C-alpha positions in Angstrom: -47.9 -44.1 -183.3 -44.6 -45.9 -183.2 -41.9 -43.9 -185.0 -38.3 -44.3 -186.0 -35.8 -44.4 -183.3 -33.6 -41.8 -185.0 -35.9 -39.5 -187.0 -34.3 -37.0 -189.3 -33.5 -33.6 -187.8 -36.5 -31.2 -188.0 -36.2 -27.9 -189.9 -38.5 -25.4 -188.3 -40.8 -23.2 -190.4 -41.3 -19.5 -189.4 -43.4 -19.3 -186.2 -42.6 -22.8 -185.1 -40.9 -23.9 -181.9 -39.7 -27.2 -180.4 -41.8 -28.5 -177.6 -41.5 -31.3 -175.1 -42.6 -31.8 -171.5 -40.7 -35.0 -170.7 -37.8 -33.2 -168.9 -40.3 -31.7 -166.5 -42.3 -34.9 -165.9 -40.4 -38.1 -166.4 -37.2 -40.1 -165.7 -36.2 -43.4 -167.3 -34.2 -45.9 -165.3 -32.1 -48.2 -167.5 -31.0 -51.8 -166.6 -27.6 -50.6 -165.5 -28.9 -47.9 -163.2 -28.2 -45.0 -165.7 -31.0 -42.5 -165.9 -32.1 -40.9 -169.2 -34.9 -38.4 -169.8 -37.3 -40.3 -172.0 -38.1 -43.8 -173.3 -36.9 -42.9 -176.9 -33.2 -43.3 -176.0 -32.5 -47.0 -176.7 -28.7 -46.7 -176.9 -28.4 -44.5 -173.8 -27.1 -41.5 -175.8 -28.3 -38.9 -173.4 -27.3 -40.1 -169.9 -28.2 -37.7 -167.0 -26.7 -39.6 -164.1 -26.2 -43.0 -162.3 -28.9 -43.9 -159.8 -26.6 -46.4 -158.2 -24.4 -43.5 -157.1 -26.6 -40.4 -157.0 -30.1 -39.8 -155.7 -32.8 -39.1 -158.3 -33.1 -35.6 -156.8 -29.4 -34.9 -157.6 -29.9 -36.2 -161.1 -33.3 -34.4 -161.7 -31.9 -31.1 -160.5 -28.5 -31.7 -162.0 -26.6 -30.1 -164.9 -27.8 -32.4 -167.7 -31.5 -32.1 -166.9 -31.1 -28.3 -166.5 -29.5 -28.1 -169.9 -32.3 -30.2 -171.4 -34.9 -27.8 -170.0 -32.9 -24.7 -170.9 -32.4 -25.9 -174.5 -36.2 -26.3 -174.9 -37.0 -23.0 -173.3 -34.6 -21.2 -175.7 -35.7 -23.2 -178.7 -32.2 -24.7 -179.0 -32.6 -28.3 -177.8 -29.2 -29.5 -178.8 -29.2 -32.4 -176.4 -32.5 -33.6 -177.9 -31.1 -34.3 -181.4 -32.8 -37.3 -183.0 -35.2 -37.8 -180.1 -38.6 -38.7 -181.6 -40.4 -37.5 -178.5 -39.9 -33.8 -179.4 -42.8 -32.0 -181.0 -43.1 -28.9 -183.2 -45.8 -26.3 -182.2 -46.8 -22.9 -183.5 -49.5 -22.0 -180.9 -48.0 -19.2 -178.7 -50.2 -20.3 -175.8 -48.3 -23.6 -175.6 -45.3 -22.8 -173.4 -42.7 -24.8 -171.4 -42.7 -24.6 -167.6 -40.5 -21.8 -166.4 -38.4 -23.8 -163.9 -35.0 -25.0 -165.0 -34.6 -26.6 -161.5 -38.1 -27.9 -160.5 -39.0 -28.0 -156.8 -41.0 -31.1 -157.4 -39.9 -34.6 -158.3 -40.8 -36.5 -161.5 -44.4 -37.8 -161.5 -43.7 -40.6 -164.0 -41.0 -43.3 -164.1 -40.0 -45.7 -166.8 -38.2 -48.8 -165.5 -36.1 -51.1 -167.7 -35.8 -54.4 -165.6 -33.9 -56.1 -168.4 -32.4 -55.0 -171.7 -32.2 -58.5 -173.2 -35.1 -60.2 -174.9 -36.3 -63.7 -175.5 -37.4 -62.7 -179.0 -35.6 -60.9 -181.8 -38.2 -58.7 -183.5 -37.7 -57.9 -187.2 -35.5 -54.8 -187.6 -36.2 -53.6 -184.0 -33.6 -51.5 -182.3 -33.5 -54.0 -179.5 -33.2 -57.2 -181.5 -30.3 -59.6 -181.1 -28.5 -58.3 -184.2 -28.4 -54.7 -183.1 -26.4 -55.3 -179.9 -28.4 -53.0 -177.7 -27.3 -55.0 -174.6 -23.7 -53.9 -175.3 -24.7 -50.4 -174.4 -25.6 -51.4 -170.8 -23.0 -52.3 -168.2 -25.6 -54.6 -166.7 -28.4 -56.5 -168.4 -30.5 -56.9 -165.3 -31.5 -54.0 -163.1 -30.0 -54.3 -159.6 -32.9 -54.9 -157.2 -31.4 -52.7 -154.5 -31.0 -49.8 -157.0 -34.6 -50.3 -158.0 -36.0 -50.2 -154.5 -33.8 -47.2 -153.7 -35.3 -45.3 -156.6 -38.9 -46.4 -155.7 -38.5 -45.4 -152.1 -37.3 -41.9 -153.1 -39.9 -41.2 -155.9 -42.8 -43.3 -154.7 -44.7 -40.7 -152.6 -45.0 -38.3 -155.5 -45.2 -40.7 -158.4 -48.4 -41.0 -160.4 -47.4 -43.8 -162.8 -44.7 -46.4 -163.4 -44.2 -47.9 -166.9 -42.5 -51.2 -166.0 -40.8 -51.7 -169.3 -38.5 -50.0 -171.8 -36.2 -52.0 -174.1 -35.9 -55.8 -173.7 -38.4 -58.2 -172.0 -39.1 -57.2 -168.4 -40.1 -60.7 -167.2 -36.7 -62.1 -168.0 -35.7 -60.5 -164.7 -36.1 -63.2 -162.0 -37.5 -60.6 -159.6 -39.9 -58.8 -162.0 -43.1 -59.7 -160.2 -41.5 -59.0 -156.8 -40.5 -55.6 -158.1 -44.1 -54.9 -159.1 -45.4 -56.1 -155.7 -42.8 -53.8 -154.0 -44.3 -50.7 -155.6 -48.0 -51.6 -155.1 -47.5 -52.7 -151.5 -45.7 -49.5 -150.5 -47.3 -47.0 -152.8 -50.7 -48.3 -153.9 -51.7 -44.9 -155.4 -49.1 -45.4 -158.2 -50.6 -46.7 -161.4 -48.3 -49.5 -162.6 -48.4 -50.5 -166.3 -46.3 -53.0 -168.2 -45.9 -54.2 -171.8 -44.6 -57.6 -172.6 -44.4 -60.3 -175.3 -46.0 -62.5 -172.6 -44.3 -65.7 -173.4 -42.4 -66.0 -170.1 -45.6 -65.7 -168.0 -46.0 -69.4 -168.7 -47.1 -70.9 -165.5 -50.2 -70.6 -163.3 -48.0 -69.7 -160.4 -46.5 -66.7 -162.3 -49.9 -65.5 -163.4 -51.4 -65.8 -159.9 -48.4 -63.9 -158.4 -48.9 -61.3 -161.1 -52.5 -60.8 -160.2 -51.7 -60.8 -156.5 -49.0 -58.2 -157.1 -51.6 -55.5 -157.6 -50.4 -54.5 -161.1 -53.0 -52.2 -162.8 -52.5 -52.9 -166.5 -50.7 -55.2 -168.8 -50.3 -55.1 -172.6 -49.5 -58.1 -174.6 -47.7 -57.4 -177.9 -49.3 -59.7 -180.5 -48.9 -58.6 -184.1 -51.1 -61.1 -185.9 -53.9 -63.6 -185.5 -52.0 -66.7 -186.7 -48.6 -68.1 -186.1 -47.4 -67.4 -189.7 -48.3 -63.7 -189.5 -47.3 -63.2 -185.9 -43.9 -64.6 -186.2 -42.9 -62.4 -189.2 -42.2 -59.6 -186.7 -42.0 -61.4 -183.3 -39.2 -63.8 -184.5 -38.9 -66.8 -182.2 -42.5 -66.3 -180.8 -45.2 -69.0 -180.3 -48.7 -67.7 -181.1 -50.7 -70.6 -179.7 -48.7 -70.6 -176.5 -49.3 -66.9 -176.1 -53.0 -67.3 -176.6 -53.1 -69.9 -173.9 -51.2 -67.6 -171.5 -53.6 -64.7 -172.1 -56.6 -67.0 -171.7 -55.3 -68.4 -168.5 -54.6 -64.9 -167.1 -58.2 -63.9 -167.6 -59.4 -67.2 -166.0 -57.2 -66.7 -163.0 -58.4 -63.1 -162.6 -61.9 -64.5 -162.4 -61.0 -67.3 -160.1 -59.4 -64.7 -157.8 -62.3 -62.3 -158.2 -59.9 -59.5 -159.3 -60.6 -56.7 -161.7 -56.8 -56.2 -162.2 -54.8 -56.2 -164.3 -56.6 -54.5 -167.2 -55.6 -56.7 -170.2 -54.7 -55.2 -173.5 -53.8 -56.9 -176.8 -51.7 -54.4 -178.9 -51.4 -55.3 -182.6 -48.9 -53.4 -184.7 -50.1 -53.2 -188.3 -47.6 -54.3 -191.0 -48.1 -55.0 -194.7 -48.4 -58.8 -194.0 -51.0 -58.6 -191.2 -53.4 -55.8 -192.1 -56.0 -57.6 -194.2 -59.6 -57.5 -193.2 -59.5 -61.3 -192.7 -56.5 -61.2 -190.3 -57.9 -58.3 -188.3 -61.3 -59.8 -188.0 -59.8 -63.0 -186.8 -58.0 -61.0 -184.1 -61.2 -59.4 -183.1 -62.9 -62.8 -182.8 -60.0 -64.2 -180.7 -59.9 -61.2 -178.4 -63.6 -61.6 -177.7 -63.2 -65.3 -177.0 -60.3 -64.6 -174.7 -62.5 -62.1 -172.9 -59.6 -59.6 -172.5 -60.4 -55.9 -172.0 -59.1 -54.3 -175.1 -57.7 -54.9 -178.6 -56.2 -52.0 -180.5 -54.1 -51.4 -183.6 -50.7 -49.7 -183.5 -49.8 -47.5 -186.5 -46.1 -47.5 -187.3 -43.7 -46.1 -189.9 -40.9 -48.5 -189.0 -39.5 -50.6 -190.5 -40.0 -48.4 -193.6 -40.3 -51.3 -196.0 -42.8 -53.2 -193.7 -45.2 -50.6 -192.3 -48.8 -50.9 -193.4 -49.5 -48.8 -196.5 -53.2 -49.5 -196.2 -53.8 -47.7 -192.8 -52.1 -44.4 -193.3 -53.4 -41.5 -191.2 -55.8 -39.4 -193.1 -57.0 -42.1 -195.5 -60.5 -43.6 -195.7 -59.2 -46.9 -194.5 -57.6 -45.3 -191.4 -60.8 -43.4 -190.6 -62.6 -46.7 -190.6 -60.6 -47.9 -187.6 -59.6 -44.6 -186.0 -61.6 -45.3 -182.9 -59.7 -48.6 -182.5 -56.2 -47.1 -182.6 -53.7 -47.6 -179.7 -53.0 -43.8 -179.6 -56.6 -43.2 -178.7 -56.3 -44.1 -175.1 -59.8 -45.6 -175.0 -59.7 -47.1 -178.5 -61.0 -50.7 -178.7 -61.6 -53.1 -181.5 -63.7 -55.4 -179.3 -67.1 -54.1 -180.2 -69.0 -55.2 -177.1 -66.4 -53.7 -174.8 -66.4 -50.2 -176.3 -67.0 -47.3 -174.0 -70.3 -45.6 -174.9 -72.6 -43.2 -173.1 -76.0 -41.8 -173.6 -76.3 -38.4 -171.9 -79.5 -36.3 -171.6 -79.4 -32.9 -169.8 -82.7 -32.3 -168.1 -84.6 -29.0 -168.3 -83.3 -25.5 -168.9 -80.0 -24.7 -167.2 -80.0 -21.3 -165.5 -77.6 -19.7 -163.0 -76.5 -16.5 -161.4 -73.1 -15.1 -162.4 -70.3 -16.5 -160.2 -72.6 -18.6 -158.1 -73.1 -22.4 -157.8 -76.0 -23.9 -159.7 -77.5 -27.4 -159.8 -78.8 -29.3 -162.8 -80.0 -32.8 -163.6 -78.6 -35.2 -166.2 -79.8 -38.7 -167.2 -77.0 -41.1 -168.0 -76.9 -44.6 -169.5 -74.0 -46.9 -169.8 -74.7 -47.9 -173.4 -71.4 -49.6 -174.0 -69.7 -52.6 -172.6 -68.1 -53.1 -169.2 -68.7 -51.4 -165.9 -68.0 -47.7 -165.1 -66.1 -47.8 -161.8 -66.9 -44.7 -159.7 -63.7 -44.9 -157.5 -60.1 -45.9 -158.0 -57.2 -46.0 -155.5 -54.8 -44.8 -158.3 -57.2 -42.1 -159.4 -57.2 -43.7 -162.9 -59.8 -45.6 -164.9 -62.8 -44.5 -162.8 -65.5 -42.7 -164.8 -66.9 -39.2 -164.1 -69.2 -36.9 -166.0 -67.2 -34.0 -167.4 -68.6 -30.5 -168.3 -66.9 -28.3 -170.9 -67.9 -24.6 -171.1 -68.3 -22.9 -174.5 -69.4 -19.3 -175.4 -72.6 -18.5 -177.3 -70.7 -19.3 -180.6 -69.7 -22.7 -179.2 -66.1 -21.8 -179.0 -64.4 -23.7 -176.2 -63.7 -21.6 -173.0 -62.9 -24.2 -170.4 -62.4 -27.9 -171.3 -62.4 -28.8 -167.6 -65.3 -26.6 -166.5 -66.6 -29.1 -163.9 -66.7 -32.8 -163.0 -69.5 -34.7 -161.5 -68.7 -37.8 -159.4 -70.9 -40.9 -159.9 -72.6 -42.0 -156.7 -72.1 -45.6 -157.6 -70.5 -47.8 -160.3 -72.7 -48.3 -163.4 -73.0 -51.7 -165.2 -73.5 -52.0 -168.9 -77.1 -51.0 -169.8 -77.7 -49.4 -166.4 -79.3 -45.9 -166.1 -78.7 -43.1 -163.6 -80.3 -39.8 -162.8 -77.4 -37.6 -161.7 -77.6 -34.3 -159.8 -74.6 -32.1 -160.7 -73.3 -28.9 -159.1 -71.0 -26.4 -160.8 -70.0 -22.7 -160.5 -71.4 -20.4 -163.1 -69.1 -18.0 -165.1 -68.5 -14.5 -163.7 -70.0 -12.8 -166.7 -73.6 -12.8 -167.6 -74.8 -14.1 -171.0 -75.6 -17.3 -172.9 -73.2 -20.2 -172.8 -73.2 -23.8 -174.0 -72.1 -26.7 -171.9 -70.8 -29.8 -173.6 -71.2 -33.0 -171.6 -69.1 -36.2 -172.0 -68.0 -39.0 -169.8 -64.3 -39.2 -168.7 -62.2 -42.2 -168.1 -60.0 -40.4 -165.6 -56.3 -40.5 -166.3 -56.9 -41.5 -169.9 -59.4 -39.6 -172.1 -62.9 -38.4 -172.8 -65.3 -41.0 -174.2 -65.7 -38.8 -177.3 -62.2 -39.9 -178.3 -63.4 -43.4 -179.0 -66.6 -42.4 -180.8 -69.1 -42.0 -178.0 -71.7 -39.3 -178.5 -71.7 -36.2 -176.4 -74.5 -33.8 -175.4 -74.8 -30.0 -175.5 -77.1 -27.8 -173.5 -77.6 -24.1 -173.2 -76.6 -22.3 -169.9 -78.3 -19.0 -169.2 -76.2 -16.9 -166.8 -78.0 -13.9 -165.3 
């Protein structure tokens, strides 16, 4: 859910604590080389160091990051004032990591190639009127600074989000920057979000596919020019539809599965009618993109959809199509669905390995890939262990690797192997498919299966 850039300060209730893992996981590289903790710092109010001068290790282990972590550990995150990434928790089992100076390097990197934008979105913090570009000493990220950071972090990175504020593809070397990562560190999952309008030639689209980028999201908030342009001021809806269509065609011409193509549609008061949303579904299916999903926002306050408020019947109607559900999809024939049937009675000896059989069917759309170089988006069978009262004991009890990819409608008899609990008794095992690096299929409405496990 998109939130306000400067949310009001939170007053904690008894038993509540502030919680955030970003200072232990992520760094964000701004267009002028300044590093901040997270992606919710558009005006660079919490700088931690300059990557043009310092190494990321010096910044990551430096005084500002240390104070960010210490403040969260002591429940006094004074440097995190007005950051909407911070959460409030009351569960005592949820704790911050103990290290103030981690021995490891960040696993996720946000990159802001350009702070300027070719559009001026309505009341957005990065539109032309708000002057966000004046908060950066450089509007375009220096290529040498970028490659320096990538070379340092690349071996341990899991994911790069190649966008922040502004439009990434204004940068003349944007596609080269993507290729640099994927050629040197193919294990890194590289995701970008864009208004898409500058990917306006076949040459750019071919180079993008060739770069090895894993996933791209097009921000398209409407299904017609007159609705789309109310937020994306200066945009051209028909031009964007042609670009998205051409990207899918070029992927097919090049026999490439990548990038995975999303259409993200922010719901406002002017574009949340059944007619407009159904038209978007129809267009997305015709484009043959991979995913369409709805983004819920509370900003701008006078424009956010009042129809699709979390907790309402209208919201529940589309809850499996929401962006925040990592596998949510409004394209019906591309939803992830599984039919899972455990075979026979599951029995095991305490603490020992046991084998069982499961029948699987890919009852949704698209192919379940069984391998991935980035360790993301391939599909496995996940087992979750519950006690005899069906209370969850271990959400990641075991995984079963598929021996091959599974096409839509295809069946598979799978032999699984897992280690039984140490204590004897009756247990339940919940089975669900997992899109690794993203979510369980259950999160997008796919049925699960449950079977009893007798441990002797």
